[in-house]
PDB file of C-alpha atoms in Angstrom:
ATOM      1  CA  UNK A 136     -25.613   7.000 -23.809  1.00 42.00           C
ATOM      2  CA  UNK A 137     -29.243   7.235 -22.444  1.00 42.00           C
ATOM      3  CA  UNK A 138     -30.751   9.319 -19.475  1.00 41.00           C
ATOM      4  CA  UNK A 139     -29.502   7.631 -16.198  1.00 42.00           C
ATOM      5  CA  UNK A 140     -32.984   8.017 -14.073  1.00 40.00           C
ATOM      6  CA  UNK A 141     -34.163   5.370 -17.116  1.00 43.00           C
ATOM      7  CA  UNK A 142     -31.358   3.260 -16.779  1.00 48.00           C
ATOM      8  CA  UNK A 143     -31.367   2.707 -12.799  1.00 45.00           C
ATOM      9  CA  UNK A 144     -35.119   1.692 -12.238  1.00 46.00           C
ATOM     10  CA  UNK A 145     -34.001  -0.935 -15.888  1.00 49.00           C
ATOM     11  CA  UNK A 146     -31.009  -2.533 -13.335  1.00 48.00           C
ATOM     12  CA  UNK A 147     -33.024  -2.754 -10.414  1.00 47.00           C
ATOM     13  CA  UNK A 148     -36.112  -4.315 -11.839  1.00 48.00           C
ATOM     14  CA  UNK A 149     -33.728  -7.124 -13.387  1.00 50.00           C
ATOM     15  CA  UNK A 150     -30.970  -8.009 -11.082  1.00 50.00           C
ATOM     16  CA  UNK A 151     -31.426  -6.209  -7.775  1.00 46.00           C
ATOM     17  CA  UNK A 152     -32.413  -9.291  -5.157  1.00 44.00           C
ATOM     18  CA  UNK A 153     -35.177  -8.084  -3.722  1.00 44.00           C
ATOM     19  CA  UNK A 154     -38.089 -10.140  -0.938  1.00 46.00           C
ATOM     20  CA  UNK A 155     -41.761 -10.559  -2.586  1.00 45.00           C
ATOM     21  CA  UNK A 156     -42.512  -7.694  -0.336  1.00 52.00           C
ATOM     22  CA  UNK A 157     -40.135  -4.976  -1.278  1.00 51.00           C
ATOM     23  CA  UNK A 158     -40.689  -6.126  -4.758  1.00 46.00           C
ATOM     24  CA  UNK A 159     -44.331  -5.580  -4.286  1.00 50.00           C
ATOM     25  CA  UNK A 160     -43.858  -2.153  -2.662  1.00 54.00           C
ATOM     26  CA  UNK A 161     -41.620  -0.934  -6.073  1.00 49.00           C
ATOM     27  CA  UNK A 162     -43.938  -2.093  -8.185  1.00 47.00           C
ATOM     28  CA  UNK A 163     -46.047   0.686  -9.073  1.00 50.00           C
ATOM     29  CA  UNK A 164     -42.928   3.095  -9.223  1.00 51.00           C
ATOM     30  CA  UNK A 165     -41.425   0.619 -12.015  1.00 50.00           C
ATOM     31  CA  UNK A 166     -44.507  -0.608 -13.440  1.00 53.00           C
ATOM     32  CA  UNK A 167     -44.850  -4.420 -14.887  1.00 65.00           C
ATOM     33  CA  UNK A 168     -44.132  -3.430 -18.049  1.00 77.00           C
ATOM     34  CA  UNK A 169     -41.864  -6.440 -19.531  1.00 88.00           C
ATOM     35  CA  UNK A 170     -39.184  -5.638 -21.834  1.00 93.00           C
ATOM     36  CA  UNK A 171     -37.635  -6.901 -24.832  1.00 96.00           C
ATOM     37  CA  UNK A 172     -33.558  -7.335 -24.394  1.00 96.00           C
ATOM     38  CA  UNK A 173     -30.655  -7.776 -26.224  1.00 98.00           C
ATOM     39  CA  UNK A 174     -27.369  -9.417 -24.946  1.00 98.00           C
ATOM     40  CA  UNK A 175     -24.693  -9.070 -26.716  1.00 98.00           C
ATOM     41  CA  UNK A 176     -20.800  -9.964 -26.218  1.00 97.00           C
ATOM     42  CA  UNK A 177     -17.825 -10.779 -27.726  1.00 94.00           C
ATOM     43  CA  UNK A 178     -17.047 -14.610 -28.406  1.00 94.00           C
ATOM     44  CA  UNK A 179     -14.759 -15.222 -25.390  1.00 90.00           C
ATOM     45  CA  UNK A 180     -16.169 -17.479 -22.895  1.00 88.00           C
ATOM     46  CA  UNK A 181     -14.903 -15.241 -19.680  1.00 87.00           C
ATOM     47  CA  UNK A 182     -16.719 -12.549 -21.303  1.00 92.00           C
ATOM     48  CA  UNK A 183     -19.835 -14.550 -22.265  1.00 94.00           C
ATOM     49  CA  UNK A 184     -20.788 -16.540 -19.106  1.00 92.00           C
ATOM     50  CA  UNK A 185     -21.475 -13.248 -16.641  1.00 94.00           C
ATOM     51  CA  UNK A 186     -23.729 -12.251 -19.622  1.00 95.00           C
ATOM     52  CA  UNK A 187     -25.600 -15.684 -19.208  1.00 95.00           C
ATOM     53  CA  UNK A 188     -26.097 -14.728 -15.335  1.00 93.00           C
ATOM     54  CA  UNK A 189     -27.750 -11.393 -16.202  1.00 94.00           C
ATOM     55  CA  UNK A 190     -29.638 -12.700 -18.573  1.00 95.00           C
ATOM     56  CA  UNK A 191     -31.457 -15.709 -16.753  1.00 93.00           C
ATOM     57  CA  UNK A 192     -32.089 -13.276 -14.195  1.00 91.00           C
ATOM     58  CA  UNK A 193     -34.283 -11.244 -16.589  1.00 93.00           C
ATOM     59  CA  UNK A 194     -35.766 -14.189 -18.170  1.00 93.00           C
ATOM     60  CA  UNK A 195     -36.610 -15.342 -14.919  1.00 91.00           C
ATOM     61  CA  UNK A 196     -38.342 -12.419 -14.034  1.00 90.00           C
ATOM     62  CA  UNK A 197     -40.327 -12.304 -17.297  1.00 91.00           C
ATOM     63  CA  UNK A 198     -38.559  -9.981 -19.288  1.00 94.00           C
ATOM     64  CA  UNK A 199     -38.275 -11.597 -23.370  1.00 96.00           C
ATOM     65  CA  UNK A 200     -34.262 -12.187 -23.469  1.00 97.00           C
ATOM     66  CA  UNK A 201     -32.455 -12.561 -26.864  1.00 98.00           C
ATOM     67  CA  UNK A 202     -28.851 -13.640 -26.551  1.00 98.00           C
ATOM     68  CA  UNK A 203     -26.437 -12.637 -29.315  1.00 98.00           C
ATOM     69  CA  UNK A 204     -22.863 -13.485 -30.243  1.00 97.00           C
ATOM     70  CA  UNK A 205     -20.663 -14.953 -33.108  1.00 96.00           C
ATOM     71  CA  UNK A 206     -22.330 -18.617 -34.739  1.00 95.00           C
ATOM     72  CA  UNK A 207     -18.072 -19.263 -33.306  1.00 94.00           C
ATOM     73  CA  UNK A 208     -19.272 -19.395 -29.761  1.00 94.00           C
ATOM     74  CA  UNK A 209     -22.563 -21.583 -30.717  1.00 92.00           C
ATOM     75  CA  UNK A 210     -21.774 -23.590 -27.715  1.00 91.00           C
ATOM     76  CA  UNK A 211     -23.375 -21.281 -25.371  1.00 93.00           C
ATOM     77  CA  UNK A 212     -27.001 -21.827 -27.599  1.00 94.00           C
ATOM     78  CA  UNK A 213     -27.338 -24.827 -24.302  1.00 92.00           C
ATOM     79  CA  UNK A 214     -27.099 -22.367 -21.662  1.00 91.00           C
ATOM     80  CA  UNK A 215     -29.286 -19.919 -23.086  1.00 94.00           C
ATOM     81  CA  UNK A 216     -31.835 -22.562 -23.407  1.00 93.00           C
ATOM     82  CA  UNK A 217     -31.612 -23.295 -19.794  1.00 91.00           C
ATOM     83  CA  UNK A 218     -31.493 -19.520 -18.777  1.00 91.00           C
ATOM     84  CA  UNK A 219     -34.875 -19.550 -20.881  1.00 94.00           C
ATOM     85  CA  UNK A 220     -33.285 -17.119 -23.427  1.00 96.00           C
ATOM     86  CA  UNK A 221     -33.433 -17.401 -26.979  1.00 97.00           C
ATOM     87  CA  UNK A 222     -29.855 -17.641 -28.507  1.00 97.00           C
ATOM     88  CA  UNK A 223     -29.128 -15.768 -31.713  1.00 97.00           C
ATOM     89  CA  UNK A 224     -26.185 -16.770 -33.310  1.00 96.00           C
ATOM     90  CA  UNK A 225     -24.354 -13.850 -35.463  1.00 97.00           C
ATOM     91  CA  UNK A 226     -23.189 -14.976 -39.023  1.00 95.00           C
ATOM     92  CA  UNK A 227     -19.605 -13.100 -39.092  1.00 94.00           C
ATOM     93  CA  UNK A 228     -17.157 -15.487 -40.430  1.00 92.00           C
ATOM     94  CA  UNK A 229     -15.928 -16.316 -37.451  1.00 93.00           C
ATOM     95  CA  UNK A 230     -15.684 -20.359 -36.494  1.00 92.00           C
ATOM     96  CA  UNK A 231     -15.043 -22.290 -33.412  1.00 91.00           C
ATOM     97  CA  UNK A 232     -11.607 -22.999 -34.877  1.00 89.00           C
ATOM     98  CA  UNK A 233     -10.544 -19.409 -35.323  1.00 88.00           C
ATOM     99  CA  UNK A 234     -11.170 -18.885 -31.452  1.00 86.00           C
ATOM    100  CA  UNK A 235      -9.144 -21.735 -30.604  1.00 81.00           C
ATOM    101  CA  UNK A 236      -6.268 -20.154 -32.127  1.00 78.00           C
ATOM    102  CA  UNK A 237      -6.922 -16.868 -30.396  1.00 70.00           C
ATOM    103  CA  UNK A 238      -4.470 -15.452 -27.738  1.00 62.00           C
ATOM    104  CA  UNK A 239      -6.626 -14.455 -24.768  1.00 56.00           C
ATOM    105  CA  UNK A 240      -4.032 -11.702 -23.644  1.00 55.00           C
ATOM    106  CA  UNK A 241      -4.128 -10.006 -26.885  1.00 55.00           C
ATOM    107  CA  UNK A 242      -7.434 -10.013 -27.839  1.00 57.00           C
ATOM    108  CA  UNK A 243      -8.380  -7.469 -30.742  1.00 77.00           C
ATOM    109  CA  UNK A 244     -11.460  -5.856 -29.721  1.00 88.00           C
ATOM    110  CA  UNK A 245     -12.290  -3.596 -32.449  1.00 88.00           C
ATOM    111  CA  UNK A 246     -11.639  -6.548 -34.863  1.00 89.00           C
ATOM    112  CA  UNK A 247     -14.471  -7.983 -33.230  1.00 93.00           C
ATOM    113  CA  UNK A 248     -16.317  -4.744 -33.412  1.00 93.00           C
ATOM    114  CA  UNK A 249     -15.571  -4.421 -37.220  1.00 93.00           C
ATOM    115  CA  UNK A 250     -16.970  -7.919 -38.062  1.00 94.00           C
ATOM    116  CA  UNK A 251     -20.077  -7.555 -35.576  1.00 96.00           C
ATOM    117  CA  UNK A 252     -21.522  -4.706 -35.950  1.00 96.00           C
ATOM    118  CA  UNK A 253     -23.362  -4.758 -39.312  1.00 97.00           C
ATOM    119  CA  UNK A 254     -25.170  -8.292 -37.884  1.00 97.00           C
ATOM    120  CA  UNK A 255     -25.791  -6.426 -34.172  1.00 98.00           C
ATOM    121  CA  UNK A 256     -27.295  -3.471 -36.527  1.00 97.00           C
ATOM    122  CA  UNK A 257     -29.415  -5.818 -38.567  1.00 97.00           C
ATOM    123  CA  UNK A 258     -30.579  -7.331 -35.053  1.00 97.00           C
ATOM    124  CA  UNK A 259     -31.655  -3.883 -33.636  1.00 97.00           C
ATOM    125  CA  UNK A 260     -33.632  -3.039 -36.676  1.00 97.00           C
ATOM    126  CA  UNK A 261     -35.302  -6.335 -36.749  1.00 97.00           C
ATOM    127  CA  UNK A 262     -36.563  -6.922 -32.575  1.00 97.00           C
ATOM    128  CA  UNK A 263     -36.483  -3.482 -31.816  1.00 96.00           C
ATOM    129  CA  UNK A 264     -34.918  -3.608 -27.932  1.00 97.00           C
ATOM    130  CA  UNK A 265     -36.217  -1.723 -25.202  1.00 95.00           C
ATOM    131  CA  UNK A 266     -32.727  -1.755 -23.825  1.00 95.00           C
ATOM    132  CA  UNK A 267     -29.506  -3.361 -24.543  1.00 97.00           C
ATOM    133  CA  UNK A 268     -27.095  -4.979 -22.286  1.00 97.00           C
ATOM    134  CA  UNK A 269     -23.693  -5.425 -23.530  1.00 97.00           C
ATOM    135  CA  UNK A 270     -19.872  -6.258 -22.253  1.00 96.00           C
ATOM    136  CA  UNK A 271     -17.834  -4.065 -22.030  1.00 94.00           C
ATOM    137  CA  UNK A 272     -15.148  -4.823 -24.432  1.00 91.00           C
ATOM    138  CA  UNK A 273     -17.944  -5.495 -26.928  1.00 94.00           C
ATOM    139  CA  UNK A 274     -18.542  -2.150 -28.704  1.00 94.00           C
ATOM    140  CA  UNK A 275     -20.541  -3.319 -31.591  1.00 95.00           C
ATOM    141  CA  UNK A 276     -24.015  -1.899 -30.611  1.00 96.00           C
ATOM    142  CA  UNK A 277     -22.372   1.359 -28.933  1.00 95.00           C
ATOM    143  CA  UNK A 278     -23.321   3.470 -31.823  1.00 94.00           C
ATOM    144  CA  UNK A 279     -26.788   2.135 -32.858  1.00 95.00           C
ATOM    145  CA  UNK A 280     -28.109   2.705 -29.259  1.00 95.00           C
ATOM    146  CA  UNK A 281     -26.708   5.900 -29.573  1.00 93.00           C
ATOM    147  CA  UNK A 282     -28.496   6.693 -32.509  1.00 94.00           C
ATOM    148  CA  UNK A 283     -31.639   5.127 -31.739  1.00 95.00           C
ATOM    149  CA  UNK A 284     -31.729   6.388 -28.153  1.00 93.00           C
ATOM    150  CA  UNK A 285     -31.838   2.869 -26.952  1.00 95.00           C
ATOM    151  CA  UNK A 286     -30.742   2.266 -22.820  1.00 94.00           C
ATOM    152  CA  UNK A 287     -28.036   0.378 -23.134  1.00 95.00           C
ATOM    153  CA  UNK A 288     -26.115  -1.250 -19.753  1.00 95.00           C
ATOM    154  CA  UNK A 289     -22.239  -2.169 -19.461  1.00 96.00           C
ATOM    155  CA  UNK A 290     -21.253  -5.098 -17.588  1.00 96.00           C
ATOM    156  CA  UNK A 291     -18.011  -5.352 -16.749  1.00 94.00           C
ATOM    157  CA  UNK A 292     -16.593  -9.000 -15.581  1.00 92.00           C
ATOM    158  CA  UNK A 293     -13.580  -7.678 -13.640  1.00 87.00           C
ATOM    159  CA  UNK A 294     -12.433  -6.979  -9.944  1.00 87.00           C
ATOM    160  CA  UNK A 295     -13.276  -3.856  -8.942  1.00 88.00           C
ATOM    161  CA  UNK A 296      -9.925  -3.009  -8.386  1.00 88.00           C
ATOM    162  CA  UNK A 297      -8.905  -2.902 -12.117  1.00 85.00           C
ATOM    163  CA  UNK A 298     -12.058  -1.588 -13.180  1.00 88.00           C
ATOM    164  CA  UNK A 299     -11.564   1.755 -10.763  1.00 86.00           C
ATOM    165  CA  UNK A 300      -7.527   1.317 -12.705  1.00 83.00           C
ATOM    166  CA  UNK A 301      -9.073   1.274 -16.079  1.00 82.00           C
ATOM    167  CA  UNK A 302     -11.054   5.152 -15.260  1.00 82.00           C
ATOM    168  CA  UNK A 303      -7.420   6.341 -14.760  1.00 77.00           C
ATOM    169  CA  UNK A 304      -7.445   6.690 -18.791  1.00 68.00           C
ATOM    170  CA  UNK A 305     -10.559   9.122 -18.426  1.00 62.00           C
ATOM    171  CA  UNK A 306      -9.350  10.891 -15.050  1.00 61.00           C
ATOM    172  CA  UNK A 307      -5.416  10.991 -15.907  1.00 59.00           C
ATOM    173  CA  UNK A 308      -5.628  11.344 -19.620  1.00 59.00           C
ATOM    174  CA  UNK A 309      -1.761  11.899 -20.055  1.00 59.00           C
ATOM    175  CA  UNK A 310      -2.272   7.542 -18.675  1.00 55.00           C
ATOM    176  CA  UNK A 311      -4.774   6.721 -21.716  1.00 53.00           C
ATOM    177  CA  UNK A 312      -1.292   8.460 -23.754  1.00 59.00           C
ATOM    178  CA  UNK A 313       1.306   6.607 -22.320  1.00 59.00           C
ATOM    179  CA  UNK A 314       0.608   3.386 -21.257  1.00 57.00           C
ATOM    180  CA  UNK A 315       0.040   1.695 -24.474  1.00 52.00           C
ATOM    181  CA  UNK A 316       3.341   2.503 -25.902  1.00 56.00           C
ATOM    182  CA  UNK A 317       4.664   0.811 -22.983  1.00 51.00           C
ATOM    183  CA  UNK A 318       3.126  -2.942 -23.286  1.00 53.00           C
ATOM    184  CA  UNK A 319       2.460  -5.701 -25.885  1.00 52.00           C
ATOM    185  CA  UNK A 320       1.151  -5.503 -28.643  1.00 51.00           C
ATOM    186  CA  UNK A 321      -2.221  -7.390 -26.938  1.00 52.00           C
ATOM    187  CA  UNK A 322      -2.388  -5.533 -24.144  1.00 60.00           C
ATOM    188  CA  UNK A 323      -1.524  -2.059 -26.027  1.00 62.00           C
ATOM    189  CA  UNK A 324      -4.783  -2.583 -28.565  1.00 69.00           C
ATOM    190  CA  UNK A 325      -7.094  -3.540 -25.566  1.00 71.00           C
ATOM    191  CA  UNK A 326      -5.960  -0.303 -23.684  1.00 73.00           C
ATOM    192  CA  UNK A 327      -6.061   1.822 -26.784  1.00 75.00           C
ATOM    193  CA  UNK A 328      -9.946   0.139 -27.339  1.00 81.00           C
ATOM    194  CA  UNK A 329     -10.751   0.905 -23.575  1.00 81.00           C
ATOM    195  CA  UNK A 330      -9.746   4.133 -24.093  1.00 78.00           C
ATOM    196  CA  UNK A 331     -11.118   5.431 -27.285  1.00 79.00           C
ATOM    197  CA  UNK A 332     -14.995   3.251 -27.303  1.00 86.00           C
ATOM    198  CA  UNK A 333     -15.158   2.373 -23.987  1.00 88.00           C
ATOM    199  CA  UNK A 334     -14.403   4.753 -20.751  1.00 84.00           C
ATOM    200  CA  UNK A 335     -16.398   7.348 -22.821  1.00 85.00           C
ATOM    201  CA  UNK A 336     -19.468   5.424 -23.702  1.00 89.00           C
ATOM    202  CA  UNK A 337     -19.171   3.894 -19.650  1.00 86.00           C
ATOM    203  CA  UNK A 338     -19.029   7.907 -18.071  1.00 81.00           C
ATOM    204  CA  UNK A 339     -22.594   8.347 -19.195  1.00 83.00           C
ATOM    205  CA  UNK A 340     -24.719   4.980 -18.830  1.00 89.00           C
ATOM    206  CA  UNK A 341     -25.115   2.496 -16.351  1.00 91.00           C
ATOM    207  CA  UNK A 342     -21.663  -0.380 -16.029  1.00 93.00           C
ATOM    208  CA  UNK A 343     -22.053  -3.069 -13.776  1.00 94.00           C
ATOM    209  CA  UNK A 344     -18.573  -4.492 -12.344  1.00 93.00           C
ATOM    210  CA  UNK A 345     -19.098  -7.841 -11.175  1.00 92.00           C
ATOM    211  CA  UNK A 346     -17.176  -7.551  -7.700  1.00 89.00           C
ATOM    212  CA  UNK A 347     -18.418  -5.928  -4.515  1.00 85.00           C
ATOM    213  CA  UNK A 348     -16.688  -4.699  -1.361  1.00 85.00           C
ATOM    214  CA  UNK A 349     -16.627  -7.791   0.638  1.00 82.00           C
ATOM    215  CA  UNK A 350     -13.687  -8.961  -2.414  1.00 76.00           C
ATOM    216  CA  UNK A 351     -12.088  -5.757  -2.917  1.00 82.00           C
ATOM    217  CA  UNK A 352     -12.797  -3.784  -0.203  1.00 83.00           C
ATOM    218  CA  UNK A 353     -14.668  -0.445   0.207  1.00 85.00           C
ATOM    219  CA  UNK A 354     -13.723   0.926  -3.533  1.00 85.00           C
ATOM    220  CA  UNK A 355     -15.595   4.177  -4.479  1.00 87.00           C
ATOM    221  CA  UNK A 356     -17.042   4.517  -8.100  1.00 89.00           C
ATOM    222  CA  UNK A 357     -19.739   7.143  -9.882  1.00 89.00           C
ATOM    223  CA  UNK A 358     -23.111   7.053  -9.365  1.00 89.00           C
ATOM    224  CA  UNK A 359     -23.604   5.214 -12.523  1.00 91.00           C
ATOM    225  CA  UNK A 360     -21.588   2.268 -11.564  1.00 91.00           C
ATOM    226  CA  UNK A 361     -23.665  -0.543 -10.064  1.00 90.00           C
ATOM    227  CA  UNK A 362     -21.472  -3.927  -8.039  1.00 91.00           C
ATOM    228  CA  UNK A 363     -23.487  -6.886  -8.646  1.00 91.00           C
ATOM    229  CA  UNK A 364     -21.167  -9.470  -7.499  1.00 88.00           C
ATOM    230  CA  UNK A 365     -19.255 -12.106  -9.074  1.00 85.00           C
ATOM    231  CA  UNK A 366     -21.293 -13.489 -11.980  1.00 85.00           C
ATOM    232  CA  UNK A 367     -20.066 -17.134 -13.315  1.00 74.00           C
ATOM    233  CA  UNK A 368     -23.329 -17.705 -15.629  1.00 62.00           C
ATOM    234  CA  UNK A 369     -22.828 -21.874 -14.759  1.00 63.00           C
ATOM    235  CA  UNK A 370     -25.699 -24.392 -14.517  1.00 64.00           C
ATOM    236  CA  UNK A 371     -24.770 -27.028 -11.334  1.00 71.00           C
ATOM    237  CA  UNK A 372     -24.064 -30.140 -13.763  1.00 74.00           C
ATOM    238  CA  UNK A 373     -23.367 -33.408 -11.614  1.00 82.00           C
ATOM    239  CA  UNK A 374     -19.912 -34.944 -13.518  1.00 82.00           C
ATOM    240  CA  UNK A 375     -20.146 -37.513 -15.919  1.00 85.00           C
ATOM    241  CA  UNK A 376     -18.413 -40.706 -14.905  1.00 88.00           C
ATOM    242  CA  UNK A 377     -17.710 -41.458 -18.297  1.00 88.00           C
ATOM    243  CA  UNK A 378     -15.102 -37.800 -19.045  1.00 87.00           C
ATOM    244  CA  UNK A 379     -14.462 -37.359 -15.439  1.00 88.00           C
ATOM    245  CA  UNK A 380     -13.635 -40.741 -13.656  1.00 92.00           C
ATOM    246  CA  UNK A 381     -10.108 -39.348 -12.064  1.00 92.00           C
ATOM    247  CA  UNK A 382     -11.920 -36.468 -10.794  1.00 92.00           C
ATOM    248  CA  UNK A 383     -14.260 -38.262  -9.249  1.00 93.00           C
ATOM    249  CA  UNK A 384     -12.490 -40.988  -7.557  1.00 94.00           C
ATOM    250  CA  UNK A 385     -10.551 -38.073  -6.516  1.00 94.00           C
ATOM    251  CA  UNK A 386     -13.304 -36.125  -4.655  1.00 93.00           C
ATOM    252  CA  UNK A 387     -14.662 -39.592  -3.017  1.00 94.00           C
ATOM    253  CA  UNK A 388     -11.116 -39.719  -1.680  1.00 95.00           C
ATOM    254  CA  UNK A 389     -11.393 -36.766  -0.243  1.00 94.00           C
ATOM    255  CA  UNK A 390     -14.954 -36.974   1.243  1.00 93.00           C
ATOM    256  CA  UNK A 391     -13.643 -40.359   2.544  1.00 95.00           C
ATOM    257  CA  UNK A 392     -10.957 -38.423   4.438  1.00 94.00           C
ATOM    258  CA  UNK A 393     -13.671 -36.058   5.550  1.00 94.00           C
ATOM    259  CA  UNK A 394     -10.804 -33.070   4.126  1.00 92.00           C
ATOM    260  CA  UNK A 395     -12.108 -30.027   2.572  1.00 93.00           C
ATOM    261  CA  UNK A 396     -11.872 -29.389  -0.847  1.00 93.00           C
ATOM    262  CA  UNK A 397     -10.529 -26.299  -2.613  1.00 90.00           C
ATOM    263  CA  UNK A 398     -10.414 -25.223  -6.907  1.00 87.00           C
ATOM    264  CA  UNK A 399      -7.946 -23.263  -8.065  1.00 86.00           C
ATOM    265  CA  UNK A 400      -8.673 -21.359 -11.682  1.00 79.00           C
ATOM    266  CA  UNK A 401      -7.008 -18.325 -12.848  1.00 76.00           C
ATOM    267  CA  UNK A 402      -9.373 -18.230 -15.830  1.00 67.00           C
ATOM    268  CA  UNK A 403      -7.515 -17.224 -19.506  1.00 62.00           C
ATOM    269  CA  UNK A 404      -6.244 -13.929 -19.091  1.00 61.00           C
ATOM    270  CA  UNK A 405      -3.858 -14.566 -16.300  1.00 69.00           C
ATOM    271  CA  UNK A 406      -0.696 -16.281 -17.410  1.00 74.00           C
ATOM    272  CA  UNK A 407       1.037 -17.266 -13.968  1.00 81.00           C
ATOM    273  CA  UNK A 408       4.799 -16.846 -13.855  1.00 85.00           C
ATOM    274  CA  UNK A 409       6.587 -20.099 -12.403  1.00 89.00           C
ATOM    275  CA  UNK A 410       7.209 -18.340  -9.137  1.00 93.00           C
ATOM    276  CA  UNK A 411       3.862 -17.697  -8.792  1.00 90.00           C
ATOM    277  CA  UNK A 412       2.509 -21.553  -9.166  1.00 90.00           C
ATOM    278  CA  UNK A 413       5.255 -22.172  -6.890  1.00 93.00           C
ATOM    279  CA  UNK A 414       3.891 -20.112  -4.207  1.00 93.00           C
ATOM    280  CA  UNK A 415       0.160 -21.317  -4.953  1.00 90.00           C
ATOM    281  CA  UNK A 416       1.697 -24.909  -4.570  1.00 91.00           C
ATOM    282  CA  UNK A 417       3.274 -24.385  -1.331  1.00 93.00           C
ATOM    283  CA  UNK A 418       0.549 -22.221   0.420  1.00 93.00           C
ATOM    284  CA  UNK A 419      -1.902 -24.838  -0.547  1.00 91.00           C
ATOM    285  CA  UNK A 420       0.533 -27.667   0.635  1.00 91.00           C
ATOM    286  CA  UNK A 421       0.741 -26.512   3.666  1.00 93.00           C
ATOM    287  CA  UNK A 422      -3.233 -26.256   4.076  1.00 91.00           C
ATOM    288  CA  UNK A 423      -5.000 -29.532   5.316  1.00 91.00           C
ATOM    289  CA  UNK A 424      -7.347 -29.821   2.437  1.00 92.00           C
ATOM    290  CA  UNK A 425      -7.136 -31.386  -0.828  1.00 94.00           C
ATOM    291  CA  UNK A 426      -6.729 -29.240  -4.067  1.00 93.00           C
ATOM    292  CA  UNK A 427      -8.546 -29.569  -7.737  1.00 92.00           C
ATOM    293  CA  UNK A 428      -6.142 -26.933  -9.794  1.00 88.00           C
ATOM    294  CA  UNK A 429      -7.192 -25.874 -13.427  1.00 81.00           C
ATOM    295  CA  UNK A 430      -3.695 -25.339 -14.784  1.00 79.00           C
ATOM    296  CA  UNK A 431      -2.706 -24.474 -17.543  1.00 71.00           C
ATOM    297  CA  UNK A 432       0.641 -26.696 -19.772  1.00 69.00           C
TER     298      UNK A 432
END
């Protein structure tokens, strides 16, 4: 969407980890000039939280942060206080409740598009970003950067493995064609989104994929593609004894028994078949540590 040379020195002077030296010594080629930034993302917390992590990073390196997403997801205002970020909260009409009934395998993407972009567009106009940083599946400011000329950055909270899959629709268009007609109803809107607002908007500005090589191994991408690493966007919260009693008891067991232990989360998307949570089960049971699983009913 923007001029790549502008773009790179943007990712570098927010997320690159860098010593005080090196910093000092790409200074003057990057200037201090501290921007203004917009986050935006859909209202799905596994699309949310890397969004968090990019942001605090900017914050923390000076950089004025506004977070935006649906008032629905108004639980993440907290984290964005404590990634010094201010949190704006889009009015949209969609509520707390109408995520819980959501189906995170068929998510609608350009409904979210639809009922976001008017409020993005009203943001835009009124704080006037130097740059925008937006996930991937969240296409609402795609055409006011374009039309405004603003920078705007992809992040994309996937292995690098399906990210390199999801180019196939660009490189092997006859894929983009097919492979919708072939799945869910879910999956075949996401792939038809990807397709259509995404791959073309992510061929000509800077996408970060949240994996590296030391997960997926050596995996080649553009030059425009950046690997920052996995990106959770949590706080380190000690438990509450109050919600969490069994879980703690649990973990003084274990530190008792001086036995490692291991959590197991698939996060939303993945629904494990029953051969699958068999296998985790077993390969874990045969392991001498003790296991915390997040799993689902």
């Amino acid at each position: 969407e923007t001029p790549l040379p502008f773009v790179f020195p943007v990712v570098v002077l927010f997320l690159a980890p860098m010593s005080e030296q090196a910093a000092a010594q790409l200074a003057p080629e990057l200037g201090h000039e501290k921007l203004k930034v917009v986050i935006y993302t859909i209202p799905m917390m596994g699309h949310a939280l890397p969004m968090v992590s990019i942001g605090r990073t900017m914050a923390q390196r000076g950089h004025q942060v506004i977070f935006a997403v649906s008032e629905g997801l108004g639980k993440v205002d907290d984290l964005c206080k404590m990634a010094g970020m201010r949190y704006v909260g889009l009015s949209d009409g969609i509520t707390a409740e109408y995520l819980k009934t959501q189906d995170p395998l068929g998510p609608v993407f350009e409904d979210f598009l639809e009922v976001d972009q008017a409020p993005v567009n009203a943001l835009v106009e009124k704080e006037s970003p130097d740059v925008i940083v937006s996930d991937y599946a969240s296409g609402a400011p795609f055409e006011i950067c374009k039309e405004k000329n603003i920078p705007l950055v992809l992040n994309y909270p996937l292995p690098g493995t399906l990210a390199k899959r999801m180019r196939l629709l660009i490189n092997v268009p006859l894929i983009g064609r097919v492979v919708p007609y072939v799945l869910g109803n879910g999956m075949k809107n996401g792939i038809i989104f990807i397709n259509h607002r995404v791959m073309p908007v992510s061929n000509r500005t800077l996408s970060i994929v949240n994996s590296s090589p030391a997960l997926d191994g050596p995996i080649q991408f553009p030059s425009n593609y950046f690997l920052s690493g996995p990106l959770d966007g949590f706080e380190k919260r000690e438990l509450c004894p109050e919600k969490h009693a069994d879980l703690l008891t649990f973990l003084e067991k274990a530190r008792s028994a001086q036995k490692p232990v291991a959590y197991i989360t698939t996060g939303s998307l993945l629904q494990l078949s029953q051969e699958q949570v068999i296998a985790l089960y077993e390969g874990f049971a045969a392991c001498d540590m003790w296991v915390v699983w997040s799993l689902k009913k």
